[in-house]
Short mmCIF file of C-alpha atoms in Angstrom, two decimals:
data_model
loop_
_atom_site.label_atom_id
_atom_site.label_comp_id
_atom_site.label_asym_id
_atom_site.label_seq_id
_atom_site.Cartn_x
_atom_site.Cartn_y
_atom_site.Cartn_z
CA MET A 17 -0.07 0.20 -0.08
CA PHE A 18 2.77 2.41 0.87
CA THR A 19 4.26 2.39 -3.04
CA ASP A 20 0.42 3.39 -3.89
CA ILE A 21 0.07 6.08 -1.50
CA LEU A 22 3.62 7.22 -3.20
CA THR A 23 1.98 7.06 -6.62
CA ILE A 24 -1.04 8.93 -5.93
CA LEU A 25 1.06 11.70 -3.94
CA GLN A 26 3.35 12.00 -6.88
CA LYS A 27 0.64 12.17 -9.04
CA GLU A 28 -1.54 15.06 -7.03
CA LEU A 29 1.71 16.90 -6.33
CA THR A 30 2.29 16.89 -10.03
CA GLU A 31 -1.33 18.47 -10.73
CA LEU A 32 -0.69 20.78 -7.77
CA LEU A 33 2.82 22.13 -8.87
CA PHE A 34 3.20 21.59 -12.08
CA GLN A 35 -0.16 21.91 -13.73
CA ARG A 36 0.32 21.81 -17.58
CA GLY A 37 -1.25 25.32 -19.02
CA GLN A 38 -1.41 26.67 -15.61
CA GLY A 39 2.08 25.57 -14.43
CA ARG A 40 3.57 29.29 -14.97
CA SER A 41 0.80 30.86 -12.62
CA THR A 42 1.08 28.26 -9.84
CA SER A 43 4.56 28.93 -9.93
CA ILE A 44 4.53 32.58 -9.77
CA ARG A 45 1.50 32.27 -6.80
CA LEU A 46 3.87 30.07 -4.91
CA LEU A 47 6.94 32.37 -5.31
CA ILE A 48 4.52 35.15 -4.43
CA PHE A 49 3.38 33.63 -1.47
CA VAL A 50 6.71 32.51 -0.05
CA GLY A 51 8.36 36.19 -0.88
CA VAL A 52 6.03 37.33 1.20
CA PHE A 53 6.45 35.04 4.22
CA GLY A 54 10.13 34.24 3.71
CA ILE A 55 11.53 37.46 2.92
CA LEU A 56 8.73 40.43 3.02
CA LEU A 57 7.51 40.10 6.72
CA PRO A 58 10.81 38.82 7.83
CA LEU A 59 12.46 42.20 7.19
CA GLN A 60 9.64 44.00 8.36
CA ASN A 61 9.81 42.57 12.22
CA GLY A 62 13.60 41.63 12.14
CA ILE A 63 15.68 39.77 14.77
CA GLU A 64 12.88 39.95 17.47
CA GLY A 65 10.51 38.32 14.92
CA VAL A 66 12.57 35.20 15.27
CA GLN A 67 12.84 35.26 18.92
CA SER A 68 8.95 36.26 19.30
CA PRO A 69 6.28 33.00 20.72
CA ILE A 70 4.45 34.96 18.32
CA ASN A 71 5.72 33.29 15.57
CA LEU A 72 3.85 30.26 16.55
CA ALA A 73 0.48 31.55 15.61
CA PHE A 74 2.17 33.20 12.43
CA TRP A 75 3.80 29.96 11.04
CA ALA A 76 0.36 27.90 12.30
CA TRP A 77 -1.59 29.42 10.09
CA ILE A 78 0.22 29.04 6.94
CA PRO A 79 -0.32 25.55 6.61
CA TYR A 80 -4.11 26.21 7.14
CA LEU A 81 -3.94 28.53 4.17
CA LEU A 82 -1.75 26.83 1.67
CA VAL A 83 -3.87 23.44 2.44
CA SER A 84 -7.30 24.68 2.45
CA GLY A 85 -6.71 26.04 -0.55
CA VAL A 86 -5.74 22.64 -2.65
CA THR A 87 -7.26 20.14 -0.62
CA ALA A 88 -11.40 20.48 -1.93
CA ASP A 89 -9.64 20.48 -5.63
CA THR A 90 -8.06 17.39 -4.71
CA PHE A 91 -11.09 15.52 -3.17
CA ALA A 92 -14.42 17.20 -4.03
CA GLY A 93 -12.48 18.53 -7.48
CA GLU A 94 -11.96 15.05 -8.59
CA ARG A 95 -15.00 13.86 -8.12
CA GLU A 96 -16.41 16.73 -10.18
CA ARG A 97 -13.89 16.49 -13.03
CA HIS A 98 -15.42 12.75 -13.24
CA THR A 99 -11.71 11.19 -13.09
CA LEU A 100 -12.49 9.62 -9.38
CA GLU A 101 -14.53 6.73 -10.26
CA THR A 102 -11.93 5.62 -12.98
CA LEU A 103 -9.29 5.76 -10.12
CA LEU A 104 -11.97 3.57 -8.09
CA ALA A 105 -12.38 1.27 -10.72
CA SER A 106 -8.50 0.47 -10.84
CA ARG A 107 -6.68 -2.08 -8.31
CA LEU A 108 -5.95 0.97 -5.77
CA SER A 109 -7.69 0.22 -2.24
CA ASP A 110 -9.66 3.24 -0.90
CA ARG A 111 -7.09 3.64 1.95
CA ALA A 112 -4.57 3.97 -0.46
CA ILE A 113 -6.31 6.47 -2.77
CA LEU A 114 -7.14 8.91 0.63
CA PHE A 115 -3.71 8.37 2.12
CA GLY A 116 -1.94 9.43 -1.22
CA LYS A 117 -4.20 12.56 -1.40
CA LEU A 118 -4.15 13.73 2.55
CA ALA A 119 -0.06 13.10 2.29
CA ALA A 120 0.13 15.39 -0.90
CA VAL A 121 -2.02 18.27 0.43
CA VAL A 122 -0.01 18.43 3.58
CA ALA A 123 3.14 17.87 2.15
CA TYR A 124 2.32 20.46 -0.24
CA GLY A 125 1.26 22.80 2.77
CA TRP A 126 4.01 21.92 5.29
CA GLY A 127 6.67 21.98 2.58
CA ILE A 128 5.93 25.15 1.18
CA THR A 129 5.88 26.54 5.08
CA LEU A 130 8.91 25.06 6.15
CA ALA A 131 10.67 26.74 2.58
CA ALA A 132 9.08 29.89 3.87
CA ILE A 133 10.60 29.11 7.30
CA VAL A 134 14.27 28.65 6.01
CA LEU A 135 13.70 31.45 3.70
CA SER A 136 12.87 33.95 6.56
CA LEU A 137 15.99 32.78 8.71
CA VAL A 138 18.36 33.20 5.51
CA THR A 139 16.31 36.88 4.90
CA VAL A 140 16.59 37.89 8.91
CA ASN A 141 20.43 36.93 9.02
CA ILE A 142 21.37 38.69 5.78
CA ALA A 143 19.54 41.92 6.80
CA TYR A 144 20.24 41.93 10.38
CA TRP A 145 23.50 40.12 10.48
CA GLN A 146 25.09 40.49 13.95
CA GLY A 147 28.09 38.62 14.01
CA THR A 148 26.57 35.20 14.85
CA LEU A 149 23.83 33.17 13.00
CA THR A 150 20.32 33.93 14.39
CA LEU A 151 17.82 30.85 14.68
CA TYR A 152 14.59 30.21 16.22
CA PRO A 153 15.45 28.75 19.93
CA ALA A 154 15.44 25.21 19.55
CA ASP A 155 12.14 24.69 21.89
CA LEU A 156 10.30 27.32 19.73
CA PHE A 157 11.56 25.68 16.27
CA ALA A 158 10.58 22.04 17.56
CA VAL A 159 6.84 23.65 18.47
CA ILE A 160 6.36 25.48 14.90
CA LEU A 161 7.21 22.34 12.90
CA ALA A 162 5.18 20.20 15.03
CA LEU A 163 2.03 22.81 15.15
CA SER A 164 2.44 23.56 11.25
CA LEU A 165 2.30 19.81 10.82
CA LEU A 166 -0.37 19.24 12.52
CA ILE A 167 -2.29 22.68 11.46
CA ALA A 168 -1.70 20.92 7.91
CA VAL A 169 -3.33 17.85 8.62
CA PHE A 170 -6.22 19.51 10.35
CA ALA A 171 -6.79 21.61 7.04
CA ALA A 172 -6.47 18.52 5.26
CA GLY A 173 -9.02 16.28 7.18
CA LEU A 174 -11.42 19.57 7.48
CA GLY A 175 -11.15 19.68 3.89
CA ILE A 176 -11.68 15.90 3.06
CA ALA A 177 -14.63 16.12 5.53
CA ILE A 178 -16.31 19.28 3.72
CA SER A 179 -15.35 17.84 0.20
CA LEU A 180 -17.12 14.51 1.03
CA ARG A 181 -20.06 16.45 1.17
CA ALA A 182 -19.87 19.07 -1.20
CA ALA A 183 -21.48 19.39 -3.99
CA THR A 184 -18.82 21.05 -5.96
CA ALA A 185 -15.11 21.83 -4.99
CA ARG A 186 -16.06 25.52 -5.52
CA ALA A 187 -18.61 25.30 -2.67
CA ALA A 188 -16.11 23.11 -0.54
CA GLN A 189 -13.38 25.68 -0.80
CA GLN A 190 -16.24 28.64 0.19
CA THR A 191 -17.07 26.37 3.09
CA MET A 192 -13.39 26.28 4.16
CA SER A 193 -12.88 29.89 3.76
CA ILE A 194 -15.64 30.68 5.91
CA ILE A 195 -14.50 28.30 8.62
CA MET A 196 -11.13 30.16 8.48
CA PHE A 197 -12.14 33.32 8.42
CA VAL A 198 -14.27 32.33 11.65
CA MET A 199 -10.90 31.14 13.28
CA LEU A 200 -9.00 34.49 12.20
CA ILE A 201 -11.50 36.74 13.78
CA PRO A 202 -9.61 36.55 17.20
CA LEU A 203 -6.40 37.27 15.62
CA PHE A 204 -7.39 40.06 13.39
CA ALA A 205 -9.08 41.48 16.75
CA LEU A 206 -5.69 41.21 18.09
CA SER A 207 -3.92 43.69 15.58
CA PHE A 208 -6.74 46.36 16.63
CA LEU A 209 -5.92 46.13 20.21
CA PRO A 210 -3.76 49.01 21.97
CA ARG A 211 -0.40 48.36 22.29
CA GLU A 212 -0.99 48.59 26.20
CA ILE A 213 -3.33 45.61 26.23
CA LEU A 214 -1.34 43.48 24.29
CA ALA A 215 1.58 44.20 26.37
CA ARG A 216 -0.46 42.75 29.24
CA LEU A 217 -1.64 39.92 26.86
CA ASP A 218 1.76 39.09 26.54
CA VAL A 219 2.67 38.86 30.65
CA PHE A 220 -0.54 37.07 30.85
CA LEU A 221 0.22 34.81 28.50
CA ASP A 222 4.02 34.33 30.02
CA GLY A 223 2.22 34.06 33.58
CA LEU A 224 -0.05 30.78 32.07
CA ASN A 225 3.02 28.69 31.81
CA PRO A 226 3.32 28.35 27.65
CA PRO A 227 4.91 25.05 27.73
CA GLN A 228 1.95 23.55 29.27
CA ILE A 229 -0.50 25.62 26.91
CA ILE A 230 1.45 24.77 23.88
CA ALA A 231 1.66 20.72 25.10
CA ALA A 232 -2.38 21.03 25.35
CA LEU A 233 -2.96 22.40 22.16
CA LEU A 234 -0.50 20.05 20.44
CA VAL A 235 -2.54 16.91 21.81
CA PHE A 236 -5.84 18.46 21.49
CA LEU A 237 -4.65 19.24 17.93
CA LEU A 238 -3.87 15.36 17.52
CA VAL A 239 -6.76 13.93 18.91
CA PHE A 240 -8.85 16.49 16.59
CA ASP A 241 -6.72 15.28 13.54
CA GLY A 242 -7.09 11.71 14.39
CA GLY A 243 -11.24 12.35 14.67
CA LEU A 244 -10.91 13.99 11.24
CA LEU A 245 -9.32 11.24 9.81
CA ALA A 246 -11.56 8.38 11.02
CA TYR A 247 -14.18 10.32 9.83
CA ALA A 248 -12.60 10.40 6.34
CA LEU A 249 -11.63 6.47 6.58
CA ARG A 250 -15.41 5.96 7.45
CA HIS A 251 -16.87 7.59 4.47
CA PHE A 252 -14.24 7.53 1.85
CA GLN A 253 -15.27 4.14 0.45
CA ARG A 254 -16.02 3.30 -2.97
CA ALA A 255 -19.70 2.00 -2.32
CA LYS A 256 -20.32 5.55 -1.02
CA LEU A 257 -18.43 7.64 -3.36
CA VAL A 258 -19.82 5.76 -6.50
CA SER A 259 -23.78 6.06 -5.52
CA ASP A 260 -23.40 9.31 -4.20
CA MET B 20 -9.02 -20.62 -16.68
CA THR B 21 -12.98 -19.74 -16.20
CA PRO B 22 -15.42 -21.09 -18.30
CA TYR B 23 -17.10 -17.56 -18.46
CA ALA B 24 -15.44 -14.08 -18.03
CA ILE B 25 -18.86 -12.82 -16.70
CA ARG B 26 -21.71 -14.64 -15.05
CA THR B 27 -24.40 -13.02 -13.41
CA THR B 28 -27.48 -14.66 -11.88
CA GLN B 29 -30.50 -12.58 -11.26
CA LEU B 30 -28.16 -9.80 -10.41
CA THR B 31 -30.49 -7.00 -9.16
CA ARG B 32 -29.56 -3.17 -7.94
CA ASP B 33 -31.97 -0.60 -6.53
CA PHE B 34 -31.42 2.89 -5.85
CA ALA B 35 -34.21 3.92 -3.20
CA ALA B 36 -37.20 2.95 -5.07
CA VAL B 37 -35.97 2.62 -8.58
CA ARG B 38 -34.67 -0.71 -9.64
CA ALA B 39 -31.95 0.32 -12.02
CA VAL B 40 -30.84 -3.58 -12.89
CA ASP B 41 -33.50 -5.98 -12.54
CA ASN B 42 -32.90 -9.80 -12.35
CA ILE B 43 -30.26 -9.79 -15.32
CA SER B 44 -28.82 -13.29 -15.94
CA LEU B 45 -26.37 -13.56 -18.63
CA GLU B 46 -23.10 -14.89 -19.67
CA VAL B 47 -19.91 -13.82 -21.33
CA ALA B 48 -17.34 -16.24 -23.09
CA PRO B 49 -13.72 -15.24 -22.25
CA GLY B 50 -12.04 -13.71 -25.49
CA THR B 51 -15.31 -12.57 -26.89
CA VAL B 52 -16.52 -8.76 -27.57
CA PHE B 53 -19.90 -8.32 -25.66
CA GLY B 54 -22.45 -5.69 -26.48
CA PHE B 55 -24.63 -4.33 -24.20
CA LEU B 56 -26.94 -2.33 -25.70
CA GLY B 57 -29.78 -0.51 -24.26
CA PRO B 58 -31.36 3.25 -24.60
CA ASN B 59 -30.06 5.65 -22.44
CA GLY B 60 -30.66 5.18 -18.64
CA ALA B 61 -31.63 1.47 -19.41
CA GLY B 62 -28.96 0.33 -16.70
CA LYS B 63 -26.02 -0.25 -18.47
CA THR B 64 -23.54 1.78 -16.59
CA THR B 65 -24.79 0.62 -13.05
CA THR B 66 -24.28 -3.00 -14.30
CA ILE B 67 -20.95 -2.14 -14.99
CA ARG B 68 -20.23 -0.40 -11.90
CA LEU B 69 -21.85 -3.68 -10.06
CA LEU B 70 -19.52 -6.20 -12.25
CA LEU B 71 -16.59 -3.88 -11.51
CA GLY B 72 -17.87 -4.12 -7.57
CA LEU B 73 -18.08 -0.42 -7.46
CA LEU B 74 -21.50 -1.08 -6.18
CA GLU B 75 -23.27 -3.73 -4.18
CA PRO B 76 -25.81 -5.77 -5.51
CA THR B 77 -29.24 -5.53 -3.80
CA SER B 78 -29.87 -9.27 -4.98
CA GLY B 79 -28.34 -11.74 -7.06
CA GLN B 80 -24.88 -12.78 -7.85
CA ALA B 81 -22.41 -11.85 -10.33
CA GLU B 82 -18.88 -13.47 -10.93
CA VAL B 83 -16.29 -11.70 -13.17
CA LEU B 84 -13.13 -13.53 -14.26
CA GLY B 85 -14.47 -16.17 -11.61
CA PHE B 86 -14.22 -13.80 -8.46
CA ASN B 87 -17.45 -12.74 -6.63
CA VAL B 88 -18.17 -9.37 -7.08
CA ARG B 89 -19.67 -9.15 -3.45
CA THR B 90 -16.41 -10.50 -2.11
CA HIS B 91 -13.74 -10.37 -4.35
CA ALA B 92 -14.22 -6.99 -6.04
CA ASP B 93 -10.10 -5.87 -5.49
CA GLU B 94 -9.73 -9.21 -7.41
CA ILE B 95 -11.89 -8.29 -10.35
CA ARG B 96 -10.35 -4.39 -10.39
CA ALA B 97 -7.03 -5.94 -10.45
CA ARG B 98 -7.65 -7.84 -13.59
CA CYS B 99 -10.12 -5.96 -15.27
CA GLY B 100 -9.43 -2.43 -17.63
CA ALA B 101 -12.21 0.45 -17.57
CA LEU B 102 -13.41 3.20 -19.79
CA LEU B 103 -16.52 4.39 -17.58
CA GLU B 104 -18.97 7.05 -18.41
CA HIS B 105 -16.71 9.81 -18.48
CA ASN B 106 -13.16 9.17 -19.79
CA GLY B 107 -11.24 9.85 -16.56
CA ILE B 108 -8.73 11.69 -18.32
CA TYR B 109 -6.53 14.26 -16.12
CA GLU B 110 -6.78 17.23 -18.38
CA ARG B 111 -3.78 18.86 -16.32
CA LEU B 112 -1.43 16.23 -17.21
CA SER B 113 0.02 14.89 -20.13
CA ALA B 114 -1.62 12.38 -22.45
CA TYR B 115 2.19 10.56 -21.37
CA GLN B 116 1.96 11.49 -17.80
CA ASN B 117 -1.79 10.26 -17.73
CA LEU B 118 -0.47 6.77 -18.63
CA ASP B 119 2.54 7.14 -16.81
CA PHE B 120 0.34 7.17 -13.77
CA TYR B 121 -1.77 4.59 -14.15
CA ALA B 122 1.03 2.30 -15.14
CA LYS B 123 2.60 2.94 -11.97
CA VAL B 124 -1.00 2.16 -10.52
CA TRP B 125 -0.88 -1.17 -11.93
CA HIS B 126 2.86 -1.71 -10.48
CA LEU B 127 4.83 -1.77 -14.34
CA PRO B 128 8.49 -2.11 -13.97
CA THR B 129 9.76 1.13 -15.40
CA ALA B 130 10.94 -0.63 -18.77
CA GLU B 131 7.91 -1.83 -19.55
CA ARG B 132 5.96 0.69 -18.29
CA GLN B 133 7.54 2.85 -21.18
CA ALA B 134 7.33 0.26 -23.77
CA ARG B 135 3.92 -0.19 -23.26
CA ILE B 136 3.18 3.46 -23.19
CA LYS B 137 4.85 3.79 -26.62
CA GLU B 138 3.36 0.76 -28.01
CA LEU B 139 -0.20 1.84 -27.22
CA LEU B 140 -0.01 5.71 -27.98
CA THR B 141 1.88 4.49 -31.29
CA SER B 142 -0.77 2.50 -32.30
CA LEU B 143 -3.60 4.84 -31.78
CA ASP B 144 -1.52 7.79 -33.44
CA LEU B 145 -1.31 9.82 -30.31
CA TRP B 146 2.60 9.27 -29.67
CA GLU B 147 3.75 12.07 -31.55
CA ARG B 148 1.79 14.58 -29.10
CA ARG B 149 2.20 12.77 -25.88
CA ASP B 150 3.59 15.41 -24.19
CA GLU B 151 0.56 18.03 -24.57
CA PRO B 152 -1.71 18.88 -21.92
CA ALA B 153 -4.67 15.78 -22.40
CA GLY B 154 -7.25 18.88 -21.85
CA LYS B 155 -6.26 20.25 -25.01
CA TRP B 156 -7.15 17.68 -27.15
CA SER B 157 -10.43 16.64 -28.80
CA ARG B 158 -13.06 14.31 -27.44
CA GLY B 159 -12.05 11.42 -29.85
CA MET B 160 -8.01 11.88 -29.03
CA LYS B 161 -9.18 11.74 -25.24
CA GLN B 162 -11.31 8.83 -25.90
CA LYS B 163 -8.60 6.94 -27.63
CA LEU B 164 -6.47 8.05 -24.68
CA ALA B 165 -8.63 6.28 -22.36
CA VAL B 166 -8.89 3.19 -24.07
CA ALA B 167 -4.95 3.17 -23.99
CA ARG B 168 -5.40 3.52 -20.17
CA ALA B 169 -7.92 0.56 -19.96
CA LEU B 170 -5.75 -1.71 -21.76
CA LEU B 171 -2.14 -0.60 -20.27
CA HIS B 172 -2.02 -3.46 -17.93
CA ARG B 173 -2.84 -6.19 -20.35
CA PRO B 174 -6.06 -6.68 -18.33
CA ALA B 175 -7.94 -10.08 -18.97
CA LEU B 176 -11.43 -8.06 -19.31
CA VAL B 177 -12.13 -4.45 -20.43
CA PHE B 178 -15.26 -2.71 -19.75
CA LEU B 179 -16.18 0.14 -22.29
CA ASP B 180 -18.80 2.15 -21.40
CA GLU B 181 -20.45 4.04 -24.61
CA PRO B 182 -16.69 4.16 -25.81
CA THR B 183 -17.69 6.45 -29.18
CA ALA B 184 -20.61 8.36 -27.28
CA GLY B 185 -20.21 12.11 -28.42
CA LEU B 186 -18.03 11.63 -30.99
CA ASP B 187 -18.77 12.73 -34.65
CA PRO B 188 -18.93 9.80 -37.29
CA ILE B 189 -15.42 9.88 -38.65
CA ALA B 190 -13.87 9.69 -35.12
CA SER B 191 -16.30 7.30 -34.12
CA ALA B 192 -15.38 4.92 -37.08
CA ALA B 193 -11.47 5.42 -36.31
CA LEU B 194 -11.96 4.43 -32.57
CA ARG B 195 -14.21 1.45 -33.54
CA ASP B 196 -11.62 0.35 -36.04
CA ASP B 197 -8.84 0.91 -33.31
CA LEU B 198 -10.83 -1.17 -30.60
CA ALA B 199 -11.76 -3.97 -33.25
CA ASN B 200 -7.57 -4.05 -33.97
CA LEU B 201 -6.83 -3.92 -30.21
CA ALA B 202 -9.32 -6.29 -29.19
CA GLN B 203 -8.34 -8.67 -31.75
CA ARG B 204 -4.17 -8.03 -31.22
CA GLU B 205 -4.35 -8.14 -27.36
CA GLY B 206 -7.16 -11.04 -27.00
CA VAL B 207 -9.00 -9.73 -24.28
CA THR B 208 -12.70 -10.03 -23.60
CA ILE B 209 -14.71 -6.90 -24.19
CA PHE B 210 -17.65 -5.76 -22.32
CA LEU B 211 -19.04 -2.80 -24.33
CA THR B 212 -22.12 -0.99 -23.48
CA THR B 213 -23.57 1.21 -26.40
CA HIS B 214 -26.70 2.47 -27.99
CA ASN B 215 -25.00 2.56 -31.66
CA LEU B 216 -26.27 -0.43 -33.41
CA ALA B 217 -23.76 -0.24 -35.69
CA GLU B 218 -21.21 0.05 -33.61
CA ALA B 219 -22.65 -3.30 -31.88
CA GLU B 220 -22.77 -5.01 -35.18
CA LYS B 221 -19.30 -4.27 -36.22
CA LEU B 222 -17.47 -5.25 -33.07
CA CYS B 223 -19.39 -7.57 -31.11
CA ALA B 224 -19.85 -11.42 -31.49
CA GLN B 225 -22.91 -11.70 -28.91
CA VAL B 226 -24.73 -8.98 -27.70
CA GLY B 227 -27.51 -8.28 -24.95
CA VAL B 228 -30.47 -5.85 -25.07
CA ILE B 229 -31.22 -4.09 -21.78
CA ARG B 230 -34.15 -2.06 -21.22
CA GLN B 231 -35.78 -0.13 -18.09
CA GLY B 232 -33.11 -2.76 -15.82
CA LYS B 233 -33.99 -6.07 -17.74
CA LEU B 234 -32.17 -8.33 -20.37
CA ILE B 235 -34.63 -8.81 -22.91
CA ALA B 236 -32.57 -10.65 -25.61
CA THR B 237 -29.36 -12.19 -25.98
CA GLY B 238 -27.31 -13.80 -28.57
CA SER B 239 -25.19 -12.93 -31.57
CA PRO B 240 -26.31 -9.83 -33.80
CA GLU B 241 -27.40 -12.55 -36.61
CA GLN B 242 -29.25 -14.66 -33.84
CA LEU B 243 -31.31 -11.24 -32.91
CA ARG B 244 -31.89 -10.45 -36.46
CA ARG B 245 -33.36 -13.65 -37.07
CA ALA B 246 -35.69 -13.69 -34.20
CA THR B 247 -36.72 -10.11 -34.56
CA GLY B 248 -36.01 -8.58 -38.17
CA LYS B 249 -38.23 -9.81 -41.19
CA PRO B 250 -36.71 -10.83 -44.15
CA ARG B 251 -37.23 -8.16 -47.07
CA LEU B 252 -36.94 -7.19 -50.90
CA GLU B 253 -35.30 -4.04 -51.67
CA ILE B 254 -36.46 -3.03 -55.64
CA SER B 255 -34.94 0.49 -57.23
CA GLY B 256 -36.63 1.91 -60.19
CA SER B 257 -39.87 3.67 -61.37
CA GLY B 258 -43.29 2.82 -62.64
CA PHE B 259 -44.94 0.46 -59.52
CA SER B 260 -48.47 0.97 -60.26
CA GLU B 261 -51.23 0.46 -57.64
CA GLN B 262 -52.34 -2.56 -59.68
CA ALA B 263 -49.01 -4.33 -59.06
CA LEU B 264 -48.00 -3.30 -55.73
CA GLY B 265 -52.05 -4.42 -54.49
CA ALA B 266 -51.29 -7.81 -56.20
CA ILE B 267 -48.24 -8.08 -54.34
CA ARG B 268 -49.46 -7.13 -51.03
CA ALA B 269 -52.17 -9.87 -51.90
CA LEU B 270 -49.80 -12.44 -51.73
CA PRO B 271 -49.42 -14.70 -48.62
CA THR B 272 -45.75 -14.49 -47.97
CA VAL B 273 -45.97 -10.79 -47.60
CA SER B 274 -46.50 -8.71 -44.80
CA ALA B 275 -45.94 -4.97 -45.89
CA ILE B 276 -44.79 -3.03 -48.55
CA HIS B 277 -43.33 0.83 -48.35
CA ASN B 278 -43.31 2.60 -51.67
CA GLY B 279 -41.49 5.94 -52.12
CA ASN B 280 -38.58 7.88 -53.53
CA GLY B 281 -37.91 5.33 -56.23
CA SER B 282 -37.70 2.65 -53.60
CA LEU B 283 -40.04 -0.33 -53.48
CA ILE B 284 -39.55 -2.10 -49.79
CA ILE B 285 -41.63 -5.68 -49.21
CA GLU B 286 -41.05 -7.56 -45.87
CA PHE B 287 -42.22 -11.00 -45.90
CA HIS B 288 -43.32 -13.08 -43.31
CA GLN B 289 -40.83 -15.75 -44.03
CA PRO B 290 -37.85 -15.86 -46.31
CA ALA B 291 -39.35 -15.86 -49.85
CA SER B 292 -38.32 -16.23 -53.37
CA SER B 293 -38.17 -12.62 -54.90
CA ALA B 294 -38.43 -13.71 -58.72
CA PRO B 295 -42.57 -14.10 -59.08
CA ILE B 296 -42.24 -10.36 -57.53
CA VAL B 297 -39.92 -8.99 -59.88
CA SER B 298 -41.78 -10.86 -62.87
CA LEU B 299 -44.96 -9.62 -61.64
CA LEU B 300 -43.21 -5.87 -61.65
CA VAL B 301 -41.69 -6.05 -64.94
CA ASN B 302 -44.86 -7.52 -66.61
CA SER B 303 -47.00 -4.57 -65.00
CA GLY B 304 -44.51 -2.13 -67.18
CA ALA B 305 -42.25 -1.22 -63.90
CA GLN B 306 -38.65 -0.02 -64.97
CA ILE B 307 -36.37 -1.65 -62.65
CA GLU B 308 -32.73 -0.93 -61.70
CA GLU B 309 -31.76 -2.93 -58.74
CA VAL B 310 -32.99 -5.70 -56.44
CA ARG B 311 -31.57 -6.50 -53.54
CA LYS B 312 -32.50 -9.05 -51.00
CA GLY B 313 -32.04 -7.76 -47.31
CA LYS B 314 -32.09 -8.93 -43.88
CA ALA B 315 -33.25 -6.60 -40.93
CA ASP B 316 -30.29 -4.95 -39.55
CA LEU B 317 -29.40 -4.94 -35.83
CA GLU B 318 -31.19 -1.66 -35.50
CA GLN B 319 -34.65 -3.10 -36.78
CA ALA B 320 -33.88 -5.74 -34.64
CA PHE B 321 -33.39 -3.78 -31.29
CA LEU B 322 -36.67 -1.50 -32.48
CA ALA B 323 -38.47 -4.67 -32.82
CA LEU B 324 -37.26 -6.16 -29.26
CA LEU B 325 -38.17 -2.97 -27.71
CA GLU B 326 -41.73 -2.63 -29.32
CA GLN B 327 -42.26 -6.34 -28.21
CA GLU B 328 -41.43 -5.40 -24.58
#
């Protein structure tokens, strides 16, 4: 099954990254995305940006943005384009198809996030060189990696669950966008808060024992991701997909 | 090797209150092309989905290549190829990438994969355009590509669901020729659904006629013609007098006469000699240019079957 998962993953990534006829616009879109998050924002935030725990929220949302944008196309889109039934008529198991697609969208979102993280470090070190290499604190970096991966899986799982019920890829994408908007409201609200309140919030967060909160968040996401995947496994089945 | 590539016994599938496939029992011999004929919505596509194990039967049994569709659907799909209702081509990928992906799905080793893709694309005149995005191709070319994909892993049985649907007559004829050649060369069993009777007549050794989910006839095209079509005589010419036509109509062997546009068609209850009729017409002063003894074609047989139902 692992070979089959790799085959599906490879096909999906080819479609996502090197879409024939649309390849150039896809590449430009990705370059802009990586440029903004890997160069522009790090230039604005400087060394402090690398050291701040706010990084967590920052890098956590990027995979969601990326994965939610492609999951609907990969799942609901394949059904809409009438290519799914042919795939289901092949020797591939339901699970191989599901996990191959899941792995592709997660690899896409998480991979680009990692590329942007590396680029942001390069940018900060070039622009604000202080005689020694500036890196993320090791614990913070580990949490960024874990959190961004879990968020990517969360976005993929949510996208699959929505795609399985949505009539079209567009409808699935709209639902994903609405969910993202609802989840982003608290973050948007943060930017409108006065500096004093933000400073107090910082102190408040410091007093909350961040490692425990982060650990709880990671465990919560892990469980939630597991639930979403269990739902996907239960519903991504030939008989249901063909008769729906 | 099993004696039947496909064998169904009272195969039935319901969708809520609608019975899409109704107690179908049929047998398809290995190495033959079987045509499944029926009007739109007759249950042809649902039957294919049942045989591929994509849908579970409501009742009845089906065995494909000796495997039960309920318990061994994976084994069936591993040995079959399919061109379903929609061609299933990835339009963002090139033709080569489409086939390469499916060749990997079927676990073809790299060297064999490349050789097989080249062989199929070359035989279908698509090799030169293999790197073009399939989405930019004509419908006919996409159908050919889908046929290549269905045959890629040298399956024992191929399901082709309306392979020429939506194609212009030239593209249809070309694809039909390609299918006939491929079927002969590859030696596969083909289960072909169509409502194009000329296609079935050209390609199929055996046909089954389905209507409203029920199998109403099976046999060779010739058997169906014999069972349902009436022998006839087509006479081209002029000066067919009413008196002569009346005399012909009165013959006990004649069932109907159609006269118009310089063509007289006489249908018989059973095979009959044409000589007395031609003599009668000539003696009445008719100018005869051509006399053709005809059999009902499959289309007439098909329509007669549907009328009987």
